[in-house]
PDB file of C-alpha atoms (C1' of nucleotides) in Angstrom:
ATOM      1  CA  MET A 140      87.187  58.962   2.690  1.00 41.00           C
ATOM      2  CA  GLU A 141      88.595  55.819   1.204  1.00 40.00           C
ATOM      3  CA  SER A 142      86.177  53.708   3.247  1.00 39.00           C
ATOM      4  CA  ASP A 143      83.183  55.594   1.974  1.00 46.00           C
ATOM      5  CA  THR A 144      80.617  53.026   0.936  1.00 52.00           C
ATOM      6  CA  TYR A 145      78.473  55.725  -0.565  1.00 55.00           C
ATOM      7  CA  TYR A 146      79.268  55.665  -4.255  1.00 65.00           C
ATOM      8  CA  SER A 147      77.947  58.456  -6.362  1.00 83.00           C
ATOM      9  CA  TYR A 148      76.400  57.081  -9.526  1.00 90.00           C
ATOM     10  CA  ASP A 149      75.873  59.259 -12.553  1.00 91.00           C
ATOM     11  CA  THR A 150      73.630  57.772 -15.181  1.00 91.00           C
ATOM     12  CA  PHE A 151      74.695  60.451 -17.632  1.00 92.00           C
ATOM     13  CA  LYS A 152      78.229  59.065 -17.744  1.00 91.00           C
ATOM     14  CA  ARG A 153      78.586  56.238 -20.214  1.00 89.00           C
ATOM     15  CA  ALA A 154      80.972  54.255 -18.050  1.00 88.00           C
ATOM     16  CA  CYS A 155      78.811  54.376 -14.940  1.00 91.00           C
ATOM     17  CA  PRO A 156      77.234  51.041 -13.978  1.00 93.00           C
ATOM     18  CA  SER A 157      73.858  52.706 -13.579  1.00 93.00           C
ATOM     19  CA  HIS A 158      74.135  53.809 -17.195  1.00 92.00           C
ATOM     20  CA  THR A 159      74.692  50.216 -18.225  1.00 92.00           C
ATOM     21  CA  VAL A 160      71.660  49.102 -16.272  1.00 94.00           C
ATOM     22  CA  LEU A 161      69.604  51.805 -17.908  1.00 93.00           C
ATOM     23  CA  GLU A 162      70.758  50.742 -21.344  1.00 93.00           C
ATOM     24  CA  THR A 163      69.599  47.226 -20.581  1.00 95.00           C
ATOM     25  CA  LEU A 164      66.253  48.379 -19.273  1.00 95.00           C
ATOM     26  CA  ALA A 165      65.492  50.704 -22.156  1.00 94.00           C
ATOM     27  CA  ASN A 166      64.334  47.836 -24.319  1.00 95.00           C
ATOM     28  CA  LYS A 167      60.948  47.033 -25.726  1.00 95.00           C
ATOM     29  CA  TRP A 168      61.064  43.251 -25.474  1.00 97.00           C
ATOM     30  CA  LEU A 169      62.537  43.256 -21.999  1.00 97.00           C
ATOM     31  CA  TYR A 170      59.733  45.513 -20.924  1.00 96.00           C
ATOM     32  CA  LEU A 171      57.067  43.258 -22.412  1.00 97.00           C
ATOM     33  CA  VAL A 172      58.537  40.076 -20.959  1.00 98.00           C
ATOM     34  CA  MET A 173      58.534  41.634 -17.517  1.00 98.00           C
ATOM     35  CA  ALA A 174      54.919  42.681 -17.967  1.00 97.00           C
ATOM     36  CA  ALA A 175      53.948  39.210 -19.115  1.00 97.00           C
ATOM     37  CA  LEU A 176      55.592  37.589 -16.104  1.00 98.00           C
ATOM     38  CA  LYS A 177      54.140  39.935 -13.514  1.00 98.00           C
ATOM     39  CA  PRO A 178      50.939  37.925 -12.955  1.00 98.00           C
ATOM     40  CA  GLY A 179      52.934  34.750 -12.361  1.00 98.00           C
ATOM     41  CA  LYS A 180      55.172  32.058 -13.831  1.00 98.00           C
ATOM     42  CA  ARG A 181      54.959  31.303 -17.506  1.00 98.00           C
ATOM     43  CA  ARG A 182      56.384  28.853 -19.991  1.00 98.00           C
ATOM     44  CA  TYR A 183      58.481  29.774 -23.003  1.00 98.00           C
ATOM     45  CA  SER A 184      55.725  29.087 -25.477  1.00 97.00           C
ATOM     46  CA  ASP A 185      53.248  31.034 -23.373  1.00 98.00           C
ATOM     47  CA  LEU A 186      55.456  34.053 -23.678  1.00 98.00           C
ATOM     48  CA  GLN A 187      55.963  33.515 -27.371  1.00 97.00           C
ATOM     49  CA  ARG A 188      52.221  33.524 -27.903  1.00 96.00           C
ATOM     50  CA  LYS A 189      51.596  36.501 -25.643  1.00 96.00           C
ATOM     51  CA  LEU A 190      54.286  38.733 -27.148  1.00 97.00           C
ATOM     52  CA  GLU A 191      52.948  39.251 -30.620  1.00 95.00           C
ATOM     53  CA  GLY A 192      55.692  39.260 -33.211  1.00 94.00           C
ATOM     54  CA  VAL A 193      58.589  38.200 -31.039  1.00 96.00           C
ATOM     55  CA  SER A 194      61.125  35.916 -32.707  1.00 97.00           C
ATOM     56  CA  PRO A 195      62.568  32.949 -30.781  1.00 97.00           C
ATOM     57  CA  LYS A 196      65.941  34.607 -30.998  1.00 97.00           C
ATOM     58  CA  MET A 197      64.864  37.822 -29.319  1.00 97.00           C
ATOM     59  CA  LEU A 198      62.749  36.041 -26.735  1.00 98.00           C
ATOM     60  CA  THR A 199      65.593  33.774 -25.679  1.00 97.00           C
ATOM     61  CA  GLN A 200      68.069  36.628 -25.674  1.00 97.00           C
ATOM     62  CA  THR A 201      65.805  38.779 -23.533  1.00 97.00           C
ATOM     63  CA  LEU A 202      65.150  35.971 -21.079  1.00 98.00           C
ATOM     64  CA  ARG A 203      68.893  35.322 -20.752  1.00 97.00           C
ATOM     65  CA  VAL A 204      69.607  38.961 -19.987  1.00 97.00           C
ATOM     66  CA  LEU A 205      66.878  39.088 -17.376  1.00 98.00           C
ATOM     67  CA  GLU A 206      68.128  35.895 -15.813  1.00 97.00           C
ATOM     68  CA  ARG A 207      71.682  37.212 -15.827  1.00 97.00           C
ATOM     69  CA  ASP A 208      70.625  40.377 -14.018  1.00 97.00           C
ATOM     70  CA  GLY A 209      68.659  38.436 -11.428  1.00 97.00           C
ATOM     71  CA  MET A 210      65.234  39.622 -12.495  1.00 98.00           C
ATOM     72  CA  ILE A 211      63.826  36.221 -13.353  1.00 98.00           C
ATOM     73  CA  SER A 212      64.480  32.595 -12.467  1.00 98.00           C
ATOM     74  CA  ARG A 213      64.570  29.777 -14.982  1.00 98.00           C
ATOM     75  CA  LYS A 214      63.356  26.345 -13.942  1.00 98.00           C
ATOM     76  CA  VAL A 215      63.869  23.372 -16.232  1.00 97.00           C
ATOM     77  CA  PHE A 216      61.826  20.205 -15.822  1.00 97.00           C
ATOM     78  CA  PRO A 217      63.754  17.236 -17.205  1.00 95.00           C
ATOM     79  CA  VAL A 218      60.880  15.727 -19.099  1.00 95.00           C
ATOM     80  CA  VAL A 219      60.022  14.963 -22.681  1.00 93.00           C
ATOM     81  CA  PRO A 220      58.855  17.122 -24.267  1.00 94.00           C
ATOM     82  CA  PRO A 221      60.827  19.844 -22.458  1.00 96.00           C
ATOM     83  CA  HIS A 222      59.148  22.047 -19.918  1.00 97.00           C
ATOM     84  CA  VAL A 223      60.681  25.340 -18.771  1.00 98.00           C
ATOM     85  CA  GLU A 224      59.160  27.889 -16.457  1.00 98.00           C
ATOM     86  CA  TYR A 225      60.145  31.500 -16.019  1.00 98.00           C
ATOM     87  CA  GLU A 226      59.247  33.466 -12.933  1.00 98.00           C
ATOM     88  CA  LEU A 227      60.048  36.877 -11.509  1.00 98.00           C
ATOM     89  CA  THR A 228      62.428  37.014  -8.572  1.00 98.00           C
ATOM     90  CA  PRO A 229      61.551  39.369  -5.711  1.00 98.00           C
ATOM     91  CA  LEU A 230      63.916  41.893  -7.252  1.00 98.00           C
ATOM     92  CA  GLY A 231      62.325  41.446 -10.649  1.00 98.00           C
ATOM     93  CA  TYR A 232      58.889  41.844  -9.175  1.00 98.00           C
ATOM     94  CA  GLU A 233      59.850  45.235  -7.818  1.00 98.00           C
ATOM     95  CA  LEU A 234      61.028  46.312 -11.225  1.00 98.00           C
ATOM     96  CA  ALA A 235      57.929  44.927 -12.885  1.00 98.00           C
ATOM     97  CA  GLY A 236      55.854  47.097 -10.580  1.00 97.00           C
ATOM     98  CA  LEU A 237      57.661  50.225 -11.666  1.00 97.00           C
ATOM     99  CA  LEU A 238      57.374  49.296 -15.317  1.00 96.00           C
ATOM    100  CA  ASP A 239      53.699  48.649 -14.810  1.00 96.00           C
ATOM    101  CA  HIS A 240      53.171  52.177 -13.574  1.00 95.00           C
ATOM    102  CA  LEU A 241      54.778  53.326 -16.758  1.00 94.00           C
ATOM    103  CA  ARG A 242      52.513  51.134 -18.838  1.00 93.00           C
ATOM    104  CA  ILE A 243      49.380  52.306 -17.061  1.00 93.00           C
ATOM    105  CA  TRP A 244      50.438  55.920 -17.401  1.00 94.00           C
ATOM    106  CA  SER A 245      51.090  55.407 -21.108  1.00 93.00           C
ATOM    107  CA  GLU A 246      47.725  53.824 -21.708  1.00 93.00           C
ATOM    108  CA  THR A 247      45.995  56.585 -19.802  1.00 94.00           C
ATOM    109  CA  HIS A 248      47.611  59.258 -21.950  1.00 96.00           C
ATOM    110  CA  VAL A 249      47.555  57.556 -25.338  1.00 95.00           C
ATOM    111  CA  PRO A 250      44.755  59.793 -26.676  1.00 96.00           C
ATOM    112  CA  GLU A 251      46.608  62.922 -25.580  1.00 96.00           C
ATOM    113  CA  ILE A 252      49.854  61.738 -27.122  1.00 96.00           C
ATOM    114  CA  MET A 253      48.215  60.717 -30.378  1.00 94.00           C
ATOM    115  CA  LYS A 254      46.544  64.105 -30.612  1.00 95.00           C
ATOM    116  CA  SER A 255      49.865  65.802 -30.054  1.00 95.00           C
ATOM    117  CA  ARG A 256      51.434  63.682 -32.795  1.00 93.00           C
ATOM    118  CA  GLU A 257      48.744  64.604 -35.284  1.00 92.00           C
ATOM    119  CA  ALA A 258      49.033  68.283 -34.448  1.00 92.00           C
ATOM    120  CA  PHE A 259      52.778  68.081 -34.902  1.00 91.00           C
ATOM    121  CA  GLU A 260      52.531  66.416 -38.307  1.00 85.00           C
ATOM    122  CA  THR A 261      49.931  68.909 -39.471  1.00 84.00           C
ATOM    123  CA  GLN A 262      52.111  71.788 -38.463  1.00 78.00           C
ATOM    124  CA  ALA A 263      55.096  70.212 -40.156  1.00 75.00           C
ATOM    125  CA  GLU A 264      53.201  70.196 -43.442  1.00 68.00           C
ATOM    126  CA  THR A 265      51.927  73.723 -42.997  1.00 65.00           C
ATOM    127  CA  GLY A 266      55.078  75.244 -41.569  1.00 52.00           C
TER     128      GLY A 266
ATOM    129  CA  MET B 109      28.205  49.844 -27.293  1.00 42.00           C
ATOM    130  CA  GLU B 110      29.236  51.898 -30.261  1.00 42.00           C
ATOM    131  CA  SER B 111      29.494  54.995 -28.067  1.00 41.00           C
ATOM    132  CA  ASP B 112      31.812  53.292 -25.672  1.00 48.00           C
ATOM    133  CA  THR B 113      34.678  55.674 -25.009  1.00 54.00           C
ATOM    134  CA  TYR B 114      36.479  53.056 -22.991  1.00 56.00           C
ATOM    135  CA  TYR B 115      38.954  51.507 -25.353  1.00 67.00           C
ATOM    136  CA  SER B 116      40.806  48.419 -24.269  1.00 84.00           C
ATOM    137  CA  TYR B 117      44.489  48.811 -25.014  1.00 91.00           C
ATOM    138  CA  ASP B 118      46.799  45.851 -25.248  1.00 92.00           C
ATOM    139  CA  THR B 119      50.470  46.721 -25.204  1.00 94.00           C
ATOM    140  CA  PHE B 120      51.341  43.184 -26.299  1.00 95.00           C
ATOM    141  CA  LYS B 121      49.719  43.753 -29.691  1.00 94.00           C
ATOM    142  CA  ARG B 122      52.050  45.394 -32.151  1.00 91.00           C
ATOM    143  CA  ALA B 123      49.360  47.515 -33.745  1.00 90.00           C
ATOM    144  CA  CYS B 124      48.029  48.892 -30.474  1.00 93.00           C
ATOM    145  CA  PRO B 125      48.776  52.597 -29.922  1.00 93.00           C
ATOM    146  CA  SER B 126      50.007  51.851 -26.431  1.00 94.00           C
ATOM    147  CA  HIS B 127      52.561  49.515 -27.974  1.00 94.00           C
ATOM    148  CA  THR B 128      53.780  52.344 -30.189  1.00 93.00           C
ATOM    149  CA  VAL B 129      54.096  54.639 -27.213  1.00 94.00           C
ATOM    150  CA  LEU B 130      56.051  51.990 -25.379  1.00 93.00           C
ATOM    151  CA  GLU B 131      58.381  51.537 -28.314  1.00 93.00           C
ATOM    152  CA  THR B 132      59.093  55.242 -28.265  1.00 94.00           C
ATOM    153  CA  LEU B 133      59.707  55.283 -24.540  1.00 94.00           C
ATOM    154  CA  ALA B 134      62.021  52.280 -24.509  1.00 94.00           C
ATOM    155  CA  ASN B 135      64.960  54.368 -25.590  1.00 94.00           C
ATOM    156  CA  LYS B 136      68.131  55.285 -23.779  1.00 93.00           C
ATOM    157  CA  TRP B 137      68.587  58.818 -25.092  1.00 95.00           C
ATOM    158  CA  LEU B 138      64.968  59.729 -24.607  1.00 95.00           C
ATOM    159  CA  TYR B 139      65.223  58.561 -21.056  1.00 95.00           C
ATOM    160  CA  LEU B 140      68.344  60.613 -20.392  1.00 95.00           C
ATOM    161  CA  VAL B 141      66.955  63.770 -21.980  1.00 96.00           C
ATOM    162  CA  MET B 142      63.887  63.521 -19.780  1.00 96.00           C
ATOM    163  CA  ALA B 143      66.065  63.096 -16.721  1.00 96.00           C
ATOM    164  CA  ALA B 144      68.197  66.074 -17.697  1.00 96.00           C
ATOM    165  CA  LEU B 145      65.152  68.286 -18.154  1.00 96.00           C
ATOM    166  CA  LYS B 146      63.414  67.321 -14.933  1.00 97.00           C
ATOM    167  CA  PRO B 147      65.128  69.964 -12.779  1.00 97.00           C
ATOM    168  CA  GLY B 148      64.153  72.720 -15.202  1.00 96.00           C
ATOM    169  CA  LYS B 149      64.585  74.241 -18.642  1.00 96.00           C
ATOM    170  CA  ARG B 150      67.830  73.723 -20.476  1.00 96.00           C
ATOM    171  CA  ARG B 151      69.525  74.853 -23.653  1.00 96.00           C
ATOM    172  CA  TYR B 152      70.583  72.557 -26.463  1.00 95.00           C
ATOM    173  CA  SER B 153      74.263  72.892 -25.683  1.00 94.00           C
ATOM    174  CA  ASP B 154      73.600  72.281 -21.993  1.00 95.00           C
ATOM    175  CA  LEU B 155      72.026  68.972 -22.867  1.00 95.00           C
ATOM    176  CA  GLN B 156      74.822  68.095 -25.244  1.00 94.00           C
ATOM    177  CA  ARG B 157      77.354  68.616 -22.483  1.00 93.00           C
ATOM    178  CA  LYS B 158      75.309  66.788 -19.872  1.00 94.00           C
ATOM    179  CA  LEU B 159      74.590  63.699 -21.983  1.00 94.00           C
ATOM    180  CA  GLU B 160      78.039  62.269 -22.377  1.00 91.00           C
ATOM    181  CA  GLY B 161      78.580  60.836 -25.826  1.00 89.00           C
ATOM    182  CA  VAL B 162      75.409  62.039 -27.506  1.00 93.00           C
ATOM    183  CA  SER B 163      75.787  63.109 -31.130  1.00 94.00           C
ATOM    184  CA  PRO B 164      73.972  66.217 -32.375  1.00 95.00           C
ATOM    185  CA  LYS B 165      71.924  64.003 -34.632  1.00 94.00           C
ATOM    186  CA  MET B 166      70.601  61.789 -31.856  1.00 94.00           C
ATOM    187  CA  LEU B 167      70.026  64.703 -29.521  1.00 95.00           C
ATOM    188  CA  THR B 168      68.003  66.624 -32.090  1.00 95.00           C
ATOM    189  CA  GLN B 169      66.091  63.523 -33.103  1.00 95.00           C
ATOM    190  CA  THR B 170      65.230  62.708 -29.510  1.00 96.00           C
ATOM    191  CA  LEU B 171      64.133  66.265 -28.795  1.00 96.00           C
ATOM    192  CA  ARG B 172      61.903  66.245 -31.877  1.00 95.00           C
ATOM    193  CA  VAL B 173      60.200  63.041 -30.828  1.00 95.00           C
ATOM    194  CA  LEU B 174      59.591  64.346 -27.338  1.00 96.00           C
ATOM    195  CA  GLU B 175      58.231  67.592 -28.725  1.00 96.00           C
ATOM    196  CA  ARG B 176      56.010  65.698 -31.146  1.00 95.00           C
ATOM    197  CA  ASP B 177      54.550  63.621 -28.320  1.00 95.00           C
ATOM    198  CA  GLY B 178      53.910  66.683 -26.176  1.00 96.00           C
ATOM    199  CA  MET B 179      56.466  65.884 -23.506  1.00 97.00           C
ATOM    200  CA  ILE B 180      58.582  68.969 -23.967  1.00 97.00           C
ATOM    201  CA  SER B 181      58.189  72.479 -25.341  1.00 96.00           C
ATOM    202  CA  ARG B 182      60.716  74.174 -27.562  1.00 96.00           C
ATOM    203  CA  LYS B 183      61.221  77.898 -27.280  1.00 95.00           C
ATOM    204  CA  VAL B 184      63.326  79.721 -29.838  1.00 94.00           C
ATOM    205  CA  PHE B 185      64.737  83.173 -29.099  1.00 92.00           C
ATOM    206  CA  PRO B 186      65.310  85.061 -32.343  1.00 90.00           C
ATOM    207  CA  VAL B 187      68.730  86.342 -31.466  1.00 91.00           C
ATOM    208  CA  VAL B 188      72.226  85.965 -32.809  1.00 88.00           C
ATOM    209  CA  PRO B 189      73.762  83.642 -31.877  1.00 89.00           C
ATOM    210  CA  PRO B 190      70.697  81.404 -31.616  1.00 90.00           C
ATOM    211  CA  HIS B 191      69.209  80.569 -28.262  1.00 93.00           C
ATOM    212  CA  VAL B 192      66.828  77.648 -27.789  1.00 94.00           C
ATOM    213  CA  GLU B 193      65.300  76.411 -24.563  1.00 96.00           C
ATOM    214  CA  TYR B 194      63.675  73.062 -23.903  1.00 96.00           C
ATOM    215  CA  GLU B 195      61.332  72.498 -21.021  1.00 97.00           C
ATOM    216  CA  LEU B 196      59.089  69.714 -19.813  1.00 97.00           C
ATOM    217  CA  THR B 197      55.363  70.154 -20.285  1.00 97.00           C
ATOM    218  CA  PRO B 198      53.101  69.155 -17.380  1.00 98.00           C
ATOM    219  CA  LEU B 199      52.536  65.846 -19.164  1.00 97.00           C
ATOM    220  CA  GLY B 200      56.251  65.369 -19.638  1.00 97.00           C
ATOM    221  CA  TYR B 201      56.889  66.180 -16.040  1.00 97.00           C
ATOM    222  CA  GLU B 202      54.617  63.355 -14.982  1.00 97.00           C
ATOM    223  CA  LEU B 203      56.515  60.951 -17.179  1.00 97.00           C
ATOM    224  CA  ALA B 204      59.858  62.257 -15.953  1.00 97.00           C
ATOM    225  CA  GLY B 205      58.746  61.473 -12.434  1.00 97.00           C
ATOM    226  CA  LEU B 206      58.006  57.852 -13.314  1.00 96.00           C
ATOM    227  CA  LEU B 207      61.306  57.490 -15.143  1.00 95.00           C
ATOM    228  CA  ASP B 208      63.067  58.975 -12.156  1.00 95.00           C
ATOM    229  CA  HIS B 209      61.658  56.272  -9.921  1.00 95.00           C
ATOM    230  CA  LEU B 210      63.115  53.782 -12.316  1.00 94.00           C
ATOM    231  CA  ARG B 211      66.498  55.520 -12.237  1.00 93.00           C
ATOM    232  CA  ILE B 212      66.597  55.663  -8.458  1.00 93.00           C
ATOM    233  CA  TRP B 213      65.562  52.048  -8.203  1.00 94.00           C
ATOM    234  CA  SER B 214      68.291  51.080 -10.671  1.00 93.00           C
ATOM    235  CA  GLU B 215      70.972  52.984  -8.798  1.00 92.00           C
ATOM    236  CA  THR B 216      69.871  51.434  -5.536  1.00 94.00           C
ATOM    237  CA  HIS B 217      70.193  47.941  -6.921  1.00 96.00           C
ATOM    238  CA  VAL B 218      73.286  48.323  -9.065  1.00 95.00           C
ATOM    239  CA  PRO B 219      75.499  46.330  -6.676  1.00 96.00           C
ATOM    240  CA  GLU B 220      72.971  43.501  -6.555  1.00 96.00           C
ATOM    241  CA  ILE B 221      72.642  43.415 -10.312  1.00 96.00           C
ATOM    242  CA  MET B 222      76.388  43.532 -10.900  1.00 95.00           C
ATOM    243  CA  LYS B 223      76.865  40.664  -8.500  1.00 96.00           C
ATOM    244  CA  SER B 224      74.224  38.665 -10.311  1.00 97.00           C
ATOM    245  CA  ARG B 225      75.953  39.363 -13.616  1.00 94.00           C
ATOM    246  CA  GLU B 226      79.293  38.148 -12.312  1.00 94.00           C
ATOM    247  CA  ALA B 227      77.768  35.003 -10.871  1.00 95.00           C
ATOM    248  CA  PHE B 228      76.073  34.329 -14.171  1.00 94.00           C
ATOM    249  CA  GLU B 229      79.266  34.721 -16.173  1.00 88.00           C
ATOM    250  CA  THR B 230      81.199  32.513 -13.777  1.00 88.00           C
ATOM    251  CA  GLN B 231      78.620  29.813 -14.050  1.00 83.00           C
ATOM    252  CA  ALA B 232      78.621  30.083 -17.807  1.00 80.00           C
ATOM    253  CA  GLU B 233      82.338  29.327 -17.842  1.00 74.00           C
ATOM    254  CA  THR B 234      82.026  26.495 -15.351  1.00 72.00           C
ATOM    255  CA  GLY B 235      78.845  24.972 -16.590  1.00 58.00           C
TER     256      GLY B 235
ATOM    257  C1'  DC C  54      74.964  78.517 -31.172  1.00 71.79           C
ATOM    258  C1'  DC C  55      71.591  75.478 -33.074  1.00 71.79           C
ATOM    259  C1'  DG C  56      70.916  71.811 -35.686  1.00 71.79           C
ATOM    260  C1'  DC C  57      70.148  70.044 -40.469  1.00 71.79           C
ATOM    261  C1'  DA C  58      72.227  67.135 -44.402  1.00 71.79           C
ATOM    262  C1'  DT C  59      74.903  63.511 -45.690  1.00 71.79           C
ATOM    263  C1'  DC C  60      77.519  59.464 -45.571  1.00 71.79           C
ATOM    264  C1'  DC C  61      78.491  55.081 -43.750  1.00 71.79           C
ATOM    265  C1'  DG C  62      79.476  51.049 -40.709  1.00 71.79           C
ATOM    266  C1'  DC C  63      77.757  47.772 -38.078  1.00 71.79           C
ATOM    267  C1'  DG C  64      75.143  45.183 -35.252  1.00 71.79           C
ATOM    268  C1'  DA C  65      70.348  44.704 -33.446  1.00 71.79           C
ATOM    269  C1'  DG C  66      66.851  42.208 -34.574  1.00 71.79           C
ATOM    270  C1'  DG C  67      63.628  39.564 -37.825  1.00 71.79           C
ATOM    271  C1'  DA C  68      62.729  35.118 -40.611  1.00 71.79           C
ATOM    272  C1'  DT C  69      63.515  30.532 -41.169  1.00 71.79           C
ATOM    273  C1'  DA C  70      65.222  25.858 -40.696  1.00 71.79           C
ATOM    274  C1'  DC C  71      66.594  22.594 -37.721  1.00 71.79           C
ATOM    275  C1'  DT C  72      67.747  19.617 -33.301  1.00 71.79           C
ATOM    276  C1'  DG C  73      67.729  17.290 -28.515  1.00 71.79           C
TER     277       DG C  73
ATOM    278  C1'  DC D 186      58.559  22.058 -26.467  1.00 71.79           C
ATOM    279  C1'  DA D 187      62.427  24.921 -25.995  1.00 71.79           C
ATOM    280  C1'  DG D 188      65.507  26.605 -27.824  1.00 71.79           C
ATOM    281  C1'  DT D 189      70.025  27.023 -31.305  1.00 71.79           C
ATOM    282  C1'  DA D 190      72.107  28.219 -35.826  1.00 71.79           C
ATOM    283  C1'  DT D 191      72.194  30.848 -39.729  1.00 71.79           C
ATOM    284  C1'  DC D 192      71.369  34.257 -42.946  1.00 71.79           C
ATOM    285  C1'  DC D 193      70.184  38.818 -44.116  1.00 71.79           C
ATOM    286  C1'  DT D 194      68.319  43.353 -43.966  1.00 71.79           C
ATOM    287  C1'  DC D 195      67.586  47.671 -42.367  1.00 71.79           C
ATOM    288  C1'  DG D 196      67.880  51.527 -39.825  1.00 71.79           C
ATOM    289  C1'  DC D 197      70.185  53.106 -35.480  1.00 71.79           C
ATOM    290  C1'  DG D 198      73.451  55.855 -34.395  1.00 71.79           C
ATOM    291  C1'  DG D 199      78.183  57.993 -34.864  1.00 71.79           C
ATOM    292  C1'  DA D 200      81.131  61.396 -37.551  1.00 71.79           C
ATOM    293  C1'  DT D 201      81.520  65.333 -40.072  1.00 71.79           C
ATOM    294  C1'  DG D 202      80.695  69.580 -42.763  1.00 71.79           C
ATOM    295  C1'  DC D 203      77.946  73.251 -43.575  1.00 71.79           C
ATOM    296  C1'  DG D 204      74.341  76.947 -43.239  1.00 71.79           C
ATOM    297  C1'  DG D 205      71.283  80.349 -40.883  1.00 71.79           C
TER     298       DG D 205
END
DNA sequence: CCGCATCCGCGAGGATACTG
DNA sequence: CAGTATCCTCGCGGATGCGG
């Protein structure tokens, strides 16, 4: 079946492209940038303010990666002072939706998780 | 409203518990362990074989975190040689489902993403 | 077989200063 | 305003040996 267009991905294999994608996705700042852009386009400084504690380096780096992977578009307005807008692409919007489910789920279960953490620590001391 | 049980989480704030949870989740090995456990219980060595390239240290560490947060249960059989089984809790199974959506989505769009990456690199050289 | 202890390299990522 | 450049630290994560 040399003409088989159905390629079997295996995320568990390090060399598999889907593994690479996963590695990119499994990132705190990337996640937060996507969340911040979901409601609509935003400027660089908007993002910097919204993402508490992000350094310019990490913000830029994250935006570049997302742009590279086609998740966001970058629009530069040739004015002084500079004006740059970032916006989710249709593809990126899909991903943002999935990540949002994750965020909502997390928030819903925070109390449960925190309780589990405390119980675990307590037992660690005791045991 | 001192008796208000409705706490407003903000994942963008570093101190917010939901931010902490996110930080934990945004992790490649954690993600893969969850995926590996979704079909059912597995032994330590099973996981080690399945997750290509994982070191015992990272595997153990990841399993501990997941156990701490109540996502998996750890069952030790007091036999020689040792026998330990890991299994998703109901809570963990929910999370695994969400992560699976993400994995499937990623695999579906791998070609698109790869193409975008190539285009980006090409333009970087040119531009 | 499970997994802890230890050592270590290295690069992710933070802080800061600076420029078009 | 939107980044880039630079320095530096810290802990992630790999490798290995051992112990129950």
